[in-house]
Short mmCIF file of C-alpha atoms in Angstrom, two decimals:
data_model
loop_
_atom_site.label_atom_id
_atom_site.label_comp_id
_atom_site.label_asym_id
_atom_site.label_seq_id
_atom_site.Cartn_x
_atom_site.Cartn_y
_atom_site.Cartn_z
CA MET A 25 22.09 -8.81 54.04
CA LYS A 26 18.67 -9.99 52.68
CA LYS A 27 17.73 -6.85 51.45
CA THR A 28 21.23 -6.13 49.78
CA PHE A 29 20.83 -9.44 48.23
CA ILE A 30 17.30 -8.90 46.80
CA LEU A 31 18.25 -5.18 45.50
CA ILE A 32 21.27 -6.68 43.57
CA ALA A 33 19.11 -9.04 42.05
CA ILE A 34 16.69 -6.40 41.01
CA ILE A 35 19.49 -4.48 39.65
CA ALA A 36 21.06 -7.37 37.75
CA ALA A 37 17.35 -8.30 36.52
CA GLY A 38 17.22 -4.92 35.02
CA ILE A 39 20.41 -4.97 33.51
CA PHE A 40 19.74 -8.32 31.88
CA SER A 41 16.30 -7.03 30.51
CA GLN A 42 17.97 -3.82 29.14
CA SER A 43 20.55 -5.73 27.53
CA CYS A 44 17.85 -8.03 25.98
CA GLN A 45 16.16 -5.13 24.71
CA ASN A 46 19.11 -3.39 23.37
CA LYS A 47 20.12 -6.93 21.43
CA SER A 48 16.49 -6.91 20.17
CA GLY A 49 16.88 -3.50 18.90
CA GLU A 50 19.93 -4.16 17.42
CA ALA A 51 18.78 -7.16 15.53
CA ALA A 52 16.13 -5.37 14.36
CA THR A 53 18.18 -1.99 12.91
CA ASP A 54 20.45 -4.65 11.27
CA PHE A 55 17.58 -6.37 9.66
CA ILE A 56 16.08 -3.02 8.32
CA GLY A 57 19.69 -1.90 7.03
CA GLU A 58 20.51 -4.93 5.49
CA ASN A 59 17.05 -4.73 3.36
CA VAL A 60 17.71 -0.99 2.80
CA LYS A 61 21.11 -1.82 1.60
CA PHE A 62 20.01 -4.45 -0.75
CA ALA A 63 17.13 -1.89 -2.11
CA ALA A 64 19.52 0.87 -2.58
CA GLU A 65 21.92 -1.39 -4.54
CA GLN A 66 19.17 -3.25 -6.85
CA TYR A 67 17.40 0.25 -7.51
CA GLY A 68 20.70 1.65 -8.39
CA LEU A 69 21.15 -1.05 -11.01
CA GLN A 70 17.82 -0.24 -12.18
CA ILE A 71 18.40 3.65 -12.28
CA ALA A 72 21.58 2.85 -14.22
CA GLU A 73 20.02 1.22 -16.84
CA ILE A 74 17.20 3.88 -17.08
CA GLU A 75 19.62 6.54 -17.26
CA LYS A 76 21.62 5.30 -19.95
CA SER A 77 18.45 5.40 -22.46
CA ASP A 78 18.34 9.10 -22.06
CA LYS A 79 14.87 8.99 -21.35
CA VAL A 80 12.62 9.35 -18.05
CA LEU A 81 11.33 5.91 -17.96
CA ASN A 82 8.96 4.40 -15.37
CA PRO A 83 9.44 0.71 -14.50
CA LYS A 84 6.41 -1.63 -13.57
CA SER A 85 7.30 -5.13 -13.82
CA ILE A 86 9.27 -7.65 -15.86
CA ILE A 87 6.98 -9.40 -18.73
CA ASN A 88 8.26 -12.29 -20.40
CA GLY A 89 11.94 -11.09 -19.46
CA LYS A 90 11.47 -7.67 -20.70
CA MET A 91 10.99 -4.60 -18.61
CA LYS A 92 7.55 -3.14 -18.92
CA TYR A 93 7.84 0.46 -18.98
CA ILE A 94 4.77 2.95 -18.33
CA SER A 95 3.29 5.91 -19.18
CA PRO A 96 2.32 8.65 -16.35
CA GLN A 97 -1.48 7.70 -17.05
CA GLU A 98 -0.94 4.44 -16.24
CA TRP A 99 -2.12 3.79 -12.44
CA THR A 100 1.07 2.45 -10.67
CA SER A 101 3.06 5.50 -11.98
CA GLY A 102 3.35 7.00 -8.59
CA PHE A 103 5.37 3.90 -7.31
CA PHE A 104 8.58 3.85 -8.73
CA PRO A 105 9.17 7.59 -7.68
CA GLY A 106 7.53 6.97 -4.14
CA SER A 107 9.96 3.86 -3.83
CA LEU A 108 13.18 6.14 -4.90
CA TRP A 109 11.92 8.73 -2.02
CA TYR A 110 11.58 5.79 0.70
CA ILE A 111 15.06 4.80 -0.31
CA TYR A 112 16.40 8.17 -0.07
CA GLU A 113 14.64 8.43 3.67
CA LEU A 114 15.88 5.07 4.88
CA SER A 115 19.26 5.19 3.39
CA SER A 116 20.01 8.98 4.49
CA ASP A 117 21.98 8.99 0.83
CA GLU A 118 21.59 12.33 -0.49
CA LYS A 119 22.28 11.26 -3.95
CA TRP A 120 18.65 9.69 -4.19
CA LYS A 121 16.89 13.16 -3.80
CA PRO A 122 17.79 14.36 -7.27
CA LEU A 123 16.66 11.03 -8.80
CA ALA A 124 13.41 10.83 -6.85
CA THR A 125 12.64 14.43 -7.57
CA LYS A 126 13.23 14.16 -11.07
CA TYR A 127 10.90 11.07 -11.47
CA THR A 128 8.35 12.45 -9.35
CA GLU A 129 8.24 15.61 -11.31
CA ALA A 130 7.92 13.83 -14.66
CA LEU A 131 4.22 13.06 -13.35
CA ASP A 132 3.41 16.83 -13.41
CA THR A 133 0.65 16.65 -15.88
CA ILE A 134 -1.07 13.79 -13.65
CA GLN A 135 -2.67 16.26 -11.18
CA TYR A 136 -5.15 17.45 -13.87
CA PHE A 137 -5.76 13.48 -14.95
CA THR A 138 -9.68 12.77 -14.55
CA GLY A 139 -9.75 9.58 -16.37
CA ASN A 140 -10.12 7.38 -13.67
CA HIS A 141 -9.88 7.40 -9.74
CA ASP A 142 -5.95 6.20 -9.98
CA VAL A 143 -4.82 9.74 -9.56
CA GLY A 144 -4.73 9.29 -5.77
CA PHE A 145 -2.07 6.62 -6.15
CA MET A 146 -0.07 8.29 -9.09
CA ILE A 147 0.21 11.83 -7.59
CA TYR A 148 0.19 10.93 -3.39
CA CYS A 149 2.68 8.10 -3.75
CA SER A 150 4.88 10.47 -5.72
CA TYR A 151 4.22 14.13 -4.84
CA GLY A 152 2.88 13.04 -1.24
CA ASN A 153 6.38 11.66 -0.25
CA ALA A 154 8.42 14.74 -2.20
CA LEU A 155 6.40 16.72 0.15
CA ARG A 156 6.80 15.12 3.36
CA LEU A 157 10.77 14.66 2.91
CA THR A 158 11.58 18.25 0.93
CA GLY A 159 8.96 20.47 2.32
CA ASN A 160 8.85 22.41 -1.15
CA GLU A 161 5.48 24.39 -1.24
CA ALA A 162 4.75 23.90 -4.79
CA TYR A 163 4.05 20.31 -4.07
CA LYS A 164 0.76 21.18 -2.12
CA ASN A 165 -0.53 22.87 -5.09
CA VAL A 166 -0.13 19.72 -7.08
CA ILE A 167 -1.82 17.67 -4.49
CA VAL A 168 -4.69 19.92 -4.20
CA ASN A 169 -5.29 20.25 -7.99
CA ALA A 170 -5.31 16.60 -8.20
CA ALA A 171 -8.03 16.27 -5.39
CA LYS A 172 -9.74 18.76 -7.54
CA SER A 173 -9.32 16.13 -10.45
CA LEU A 174 -10.28 13.44 -8.45
CA SER A 175 -13.64 15.26 -7.15
CA THR A 176 -14.87 15.64 -10.57
CA ARG A 177 -15.68 12.04 -10.35
CA PHE A 178 -17.67 12.15 -7.28
CA ARG A 179 -21.37 11.24 -7.60
CA PRO A 180 -23.42 12.99 -5.05
CA GLY A 181 -26.50 10.97 -5.77
CA ALA A 182 -24.68 7.93 -4.86
CA GLY A 183 -22.05 9.33 -2.55
CA ILE A 184 -19.00 7.71 -3.99
CA ILE A 185 -16.29 8.39 -5.94
CA GLN A 186 -16.66 6.60 -9.25
CA SER A 187 -13.42 4.28 -10.13
CA TRP A 188 -13.88 3.58 -13.90
CA ASN A 189 -16.13 4.83 -16.46
CA ALA A 190 -19.05 3.18 -17.67
CA ASN A 191 -18.41 -0.34 -19.50
CA LYS A 192 -21.06 -1.83 -21.72
CA LYS A 193 -19.63 -5.10 -21.70
CA LYS A 194 -19.47 -5.74 -18.19
CA ASP A 195 -22.93 -3.55 -17.81
CA TRP A 196 -21.57 -1.29 -15.41
CA THR A 197 -22.87 2.15 -15.10
CA CYS A 198 -20.88 3.63 -12.19
CA PRO A 199 -18.25 1.05 -11.23
CA VAL A 200 -16.42 1.64 -7.46
CA ILE A 201 -13.83 -0.76 -6.62
CA ILE A 202 -12.32 -1.42 -3.12
CA ASP A 203 -8.87 -0.26 -4.10
CA ASN A 204 -10.66 3.20 -4.22
CA MET A 205 -9.93 3.57 -0.62
CA MET A 206 -6.44 4.21 -1.18
CA ASN A 207 -7.17 7.64 -2.92
CA LEU A 208 -8.79 9.21 -0.22
CA GLU A 209 -5.58 10.20 1.37
CA LEU A 210 -5.11 12.67 -1.25
CA MET A 211 -8.53 14.34 -0.40
CA PHE A 212 -7.87 14.36 3.32
CA GLU A 213 -4.40 16.01 2.67
CA ALA A 214 -5.87 18.65 0.01
CA THR A 215 -8.33 19.89 2.71
CA LYS A 216 -5.43 20.52 5.27
CA PHE A 217 -3.57 22.23 2.52
CA SER A 218 -6.35 24.25 1.00
CA GLY A 219 -8.75 24.88 4.06
CA ASP A 220 -11.28 23.37 1.51
CA SER A 221 -13.37 20.94 3.64
CA SER A 222 -15.37 19.56 0.54
CA PHE A 223 -12.30 17.08 -0.16
CA TYR A 224 -12.55 15.74 3.52
CA ASN A 225 -16.51 15.53 3.07
CA ILE A 226 -16.24 13.58 -0.20
CA ALA A 227 -13.46 11.12 1.13
CA VAL A 228 -15.65 10.56 4.57
CA THR A 229 -19.10 9.90 2.25
CA HIS A 230 -17.35 7.57 -0.14
CA ALA A 231 -15.93 5.47 3.15
CA ASP A 232 -19.07 5.32 4.87
CA ASN A 233 -20.82 3.90 1.62
CA THR A 234 -18.22 1.57 0.96
CA ILE A 235 -18.82 -0.08 4.54
CA LYS A 236 -22.41 0.07 3.59
CA HIS A 237 -22.01 -1.78 0.26
CA HIS A 238 -18.73 -3.33 -0.07
CA TYR A 239 -18.52 -5.39 2.65
CA ARG A 240 -20.10 -8.94 3.39
CA PRO A 241 -21.32 -10.07 6.85
CA ASP A 242 -18.00 -12.08 7.53
CA TYR A 243 -16.02 -8.58 6.56
CA SER A 244 -14.80 -10.06 3.41
CA THR A 245 -15.18 -7.53 0.33
CA TRP A 246 -16.61 -7.48 -3.00
CA HIS A 247 -14.06 -5.88 -5.59
CA VAL A 248 -16.77 -4.08 -7.75
CA VAL A 249 -19.70 -2.27 -6.60
CA ASP A 250 -21.69 -0.62 -9.40
CA TYR A 251 -24.00 2.04 -8.78
CA ASP A 252 -26.88 3.97 -10.26
CA PRO A 253 -25.02 7.43 -9.94
CA GLU A 254 -28.06 9.22 -9.71
CA THR A 255 -30.01 7.25 -7.17
CA GLY A 256 -27.37 5.38 -5.33
CA ASP A 257 -29.12 1.81 -6.03
CA ILE A 258 -26.72 -0.95 -6.23
CA ARG A 259 -26.81 -2.65 -9.91
CA HIS A 260 -24.27 -5.29 -9.59
CA LYS A 261 -21.38 -6.79 -7.14
CA ASN A 262 -18.61 -8.52 -9.02
CA THR A 263 -14.95 -9.16 -9.29
CA HIS A 264 -12.77 -8.16 -12.09
CA GLN A 265 -9.43 -9.37 -10.62
CA GLY A 266 -10.63 -12.21 -8.53
CA PHE A 267 -11.47 -15.64 -8.52
CA SER A 268 -15.50 -15.41 -8.33
CA ASP A 269 -17.92 -12.50 -7.74
CA GLU A 270 -18.56 -14.07 -4.39
CA SER A 271 -14.66 -14.69 -3.53
CA ALA A 272 -12.06 -12.88 -1.55
CA TRP A 273 -9.67 -11.51 -4.00
CA ALA A 274 -6.69 -11.26 -1.46
CA ARG A 275 -5.41 -7.62 -2.60
CA GLY A 276 -8.80 -6.15 -2.35
CA GLN A 277 -8.98 -7.10 0.95
CA ALA A 278 -5.68 -5.46 1.75
CA TRP A 279 -6.59 -2.31 0.20
CA GLY A 280 -9.51 -2.15 2.32
CA ILE A 281 -7.81 -2.65 5.35
CA TYR A 282 -5.22 -0.34 4.63
CA GLY A 283 -7.56 2.49 3.51
CA PHE A 284 -9.87 2.41 6.51
CA THR A 285 -6.67 2.45 8.89
CA LEU A 286 -6.01 5.55 7.02
CA CYS A 287 -9.48 6.93 7.35
CA TYR A 288 -9.17 6.42 10.97
CA ARG A 289 -5.66 8.59 11.31
CA GLU A 290 -7.37 11.34 9.36
CA THR A 291 -10.77 11.66 10.99
CA GLY A 292 -10.50 9.80 14.65
CA ASP A 293 -13.63 8.01 14.05
CA ARG A 294 -13.43 4.57 15.62
CA LYS A 295 -15.56 3.03 12.86
CA TYR A 296 -12.92 3.03 10.51
CA LEU A 297 -10.43 1.65 12.59
CA GLU A 298 -13.09 -1.02 13.74
CA GLN A 299 -13.68 -1.80 10.00
CA ALA A 300 -9.98 -2.36 9.21
CA GLU A 301 -9.59 -4.45 12.23
CA LYS A 302 -12.71 -6.84 11.54
CA ALA A 303 -11.34 -6.92 7.93
CA PHE A 304 -8.05 -8.07 9.00
CA GLU A 305 -9.47 -10.62 11.24
CA PHE A 306 -11.21 -12.29 8.45
CA LEU A 307 -7.84 -12.75 6.76
CA ALA A 308 -6.18 -13.72 9.69
CA ASN A 309 -8.57 -16.65 10.87
CA HIS A 310 -9.26 -17.73 7.38
CA PRO A 311 -8.19 -21.49 6.72
CA ASN A 312 -6.15 -20.39 3.73
CA MET A 313 -4.05 -18.00 5.10
CA PRO A 314 -0.38 -19.44 4.97
CA ALA A 315 1.73 -19.69 7.91
CA ASP A 316 4.21 -17.47 6.58
CA GLY A 317 1.67 -14.49 6.20
CA VAL A 318 2.15 -14.26 2.36
CA PRO A 319 -1.55 -14.49 0.87
CA TYR A 320 -2.71 -16.70 -2.19
CA TRP A 321 -3.76 -14.48 -4.74
CA ASP A 322 -7.32 -15.29 -3.82
CA PHE A 323 -8.62 -16.81 -0.52
CA ASN A 324 -11.14 -18.87 -2.48
CA ALA A 325 -9.10 -20.09 -5.32
CA PRO A 326 -9.49 -23.41 -6.30
CA ASN A 327 -6.18 -24.96 -6.29
CA ILE A 328 -4.98 -23.89 -2.92
CA PRO A 329 -2.19 -24.73 -1.73
CA ASN A 330 -1.17 -24.81 -5.60
CA GLU A 331 -1.87 -21.29 -6.22
CA ASN A 332 0.33 -18.30 -6.89
CA ARG A 333 1.29 -16.37 -3.65
CA ASP A 334 0.87 -12.53 -4.11
CA ALA A 335 3.64 -10.62 -2.60
CA SER A 336 2.26 -7.28 -3.24
CA THR A 337 -0.89 -7.98 -0.89
CA ALA A 338 1.76 -8.94 1.90
CA ALA A 339 3.75 -5.88 1.80
CA ILE A 340 0.29 -3.86 1.65
CA LEU A 341 -0.78 -5.48 4.78
CA ALA A 342 2.52 -5.24 6.56
CA SER A 343 2.31 -1.29 5.88
CA ALA A 344 -1.22 -1.35 7.00
CA LEU A 345 -0.69 -3.54 10.36
CA TYR A 346 2.32 -1.55 11.21
CA GLU A 347 0.28 1.71 11.23
CA MET A 348 -2.66 -0.11 12.94
CA SER A 349 -0.39 -1.14 15.87
CA THR A 350 -0.23 2.20 17.23
CA TYR A 351 -3.72 2.79 17.45
CA ASP A 352 -4.65 -0.66 19.04
CA ASN A 353 -3.35 -4.15 20.28
CA SER A 354 -0.07 -3.26 19.18
CA GLU A 355 1.82 -6.34 19.84
CA TYR A 356 -0.60 -8.56 17.81
CA TYR A 357 -0.42 -6.39 14.74
CA LYS A 358 3.16 -5.46 14.97
CA GLY A 359 3.66 -9.13 15.46
CA TRP A 360 1.69 -10.16 11.90
CA ALA A 361 3.56 -7.32 10.20
CA ASP A 362 6.72 -8.47 11.61
CA LYS A 363 6.09 -12.01 10.55
CA ILE A 364 5.01 -10.65 6.79
CA VAL A 365 8.36 -8.56 6.10
CA GLN A 366 10.60 -11.18 7.47
CA SER A 367 8.72 -13.89 5.10
CA LEU A 368 9.27 -11.12 2.02
CA SER A 369 13.10 -10.44 3.44
CA SER A 370 13.43 -14.41 2.64
CA ALA A 371 15.31 -16.04 -0.48
CA GLU A 372 11.75 -16.97 -1.22
CA TYR A 373 10.49 -13.76 -2.11
CA ARG A 374 13.34 -11.31 -2.04
CA ALA A 375 15.45 -11.25 -5.52
CA ASN A 376 19.27 -11.72 -5.55
CA LEU A 377 20.96 -8.49 -6.49
CA GLY A 378 21.07 -7.85 -10.16
CA GLU A 379 17.96 -10.41 -11.12
CA ASN A 380 14.26 -9.68 -11.07
CA GLY A 381 14.73 -6.57 -13.31
CA HIS A 382 16.26 -5.06 -10.49
CA PHE A 383 13.19 -4.99 -8.69
CA ILE A 384 13.13 -6.14 -4.89
CA LEU A 385 10.19 -8.59 -4.56
CA LYS A 386 9.42 -11.63 -6.68
CA HIS A 387 6.14 -13.45 -6.70
CA SER A 388 3.32 -11.18 -7.34
CA VAL A 389 -0.30 -11.32 -9.30
CA GLY A 390 -1.75 -8.37 -10.81
CA SER A 391 -4.66 -10.09 -12.65
CA LEU A 392 -4.66 -13.71 -12.84
CA PRO A 393 -8.21 -14.10 -14.39
CA HIS A 394 -6.58 -11.72 -17.37
CA ASN A 395 -3.30 -13.70 -17.34
CA SER A 396 -1.65 -10.57 -16.73
CA GLU A 397 1.30 -9.80 -14.56
CA VAL A 398 1.19 -13.39 -13.07
CA ASP A 399 4.21 -14.58 -10.74
CA VAL A 400 6.16 -11.14 -11.74
CA PRO A 401 7.76 -8.43 -9.85
CA LEU A 402 5.33 -5.66 -9.59
CA ASN A 403 6.39 -1.91 -8.78
CA TYR A 404 4.11 -1.24 -5.98
CA ALA A 405 4.74 -4.66 -4.14
CA ASP A 406 8.47 -2.72 -3.61
CA TYR A 407 6.93 0.50 -2.40
CA TYR A 408 4.55 -1.15 0.10
CA PHE A 409 7.41 -3.33 1.35
CA LEU A 410 9.70 -0.33 1.76
CA GLU A 411 7.17 1.69 3.20
CA ALA A 412 6.70 -1.36 5.64
CA LEU A 413 10.21 -0.95 6.54
CA LYS A 414 10.03 2.87 7.16
CA ARG A 415 7.00 2.17 9.52
CA LYS A 416 9.00 -0.60 11.15
CA ARG A 417 11.98 1.59 11.79
CA ASP A 418 10.03 4.49 13.20
CA LEU A 419 8.22 1.97 15.72
CA GLU A 420 11.19 0.58 16.93
CA ARG A 421 13.07 4.09 17.47
CA LYS A 422 10.43 4.92 19.84
#
């Protein structure tokens, strides 16, 4: 009798546990589904406005109540088509596929762009997702050509990809910004598609020198490191978009965390994962990290808590942390990512339907020191928010 009772109790506990897990899974599905439904409706309104113009326009933000459209050469041009691909993937609605294709292929000439390092953002966020979701082999050539273009900015003497051109006013000869870590994914993929290991080797060399020169002992990062391109000597360490040269510009911290996480994925070298983890711990334990996980635009901004938050930083972080959770300390990193996407999905950060220029997220900061794109929607905030939702969904389907 006693054994029977114990057996019944074990079975009941198992049923209860399974029921709780099912309810948790259903809640997560509902949360993601509601966000995807909203994103599709909001972007549907945005697309309708663009299509009425009979032009292929690429929206970036709302500035003073007016939509800011950008050229293919602008660094954020890949994010709008990339968001369309994520909406297509997350909604399973075929109507988004031709739209995503149209706005992706409008960037065709960018595969040959050599004016700065952002060809990685422009091409991989657009064509990379297009290739992943359609299997169109022609897109591989676009990615390889873009990697060749980016390779023209590699400076062997310094072992880095030069981000921006020399700037006499700033006294920059060969500036490299932490954002550049995000462009390495293009290089890794190009090696897979072409068999040319030079792209991989450039990416690894750049990542190694970024660890060596961009990070402070506390694992915060400088925004800009200026090199002598011939010798690799460091000329300056500055900020461009942060509060000061020695401050921790929030989005720069997020770019680094995301970039080193992807470097671990592509190489299997744990030093990159450890770099990402330590850089995240700097943020997670920082006294100025808000409880909702949506950072101020700079962790050393002088008027915290009366400073602008940056939803774009939060979205980038959430996406990176979902990936990081698949490699190490899964509950901790996923818990942080979940908190962030919950915050971004709240009325505080997510727009109402038909408002906010038909972007998803409010309250991002482009460059506060230049009074540029402050407290506005930004296309890359939406892109990484949708990517975070996709990664969350994939994790919770396992």
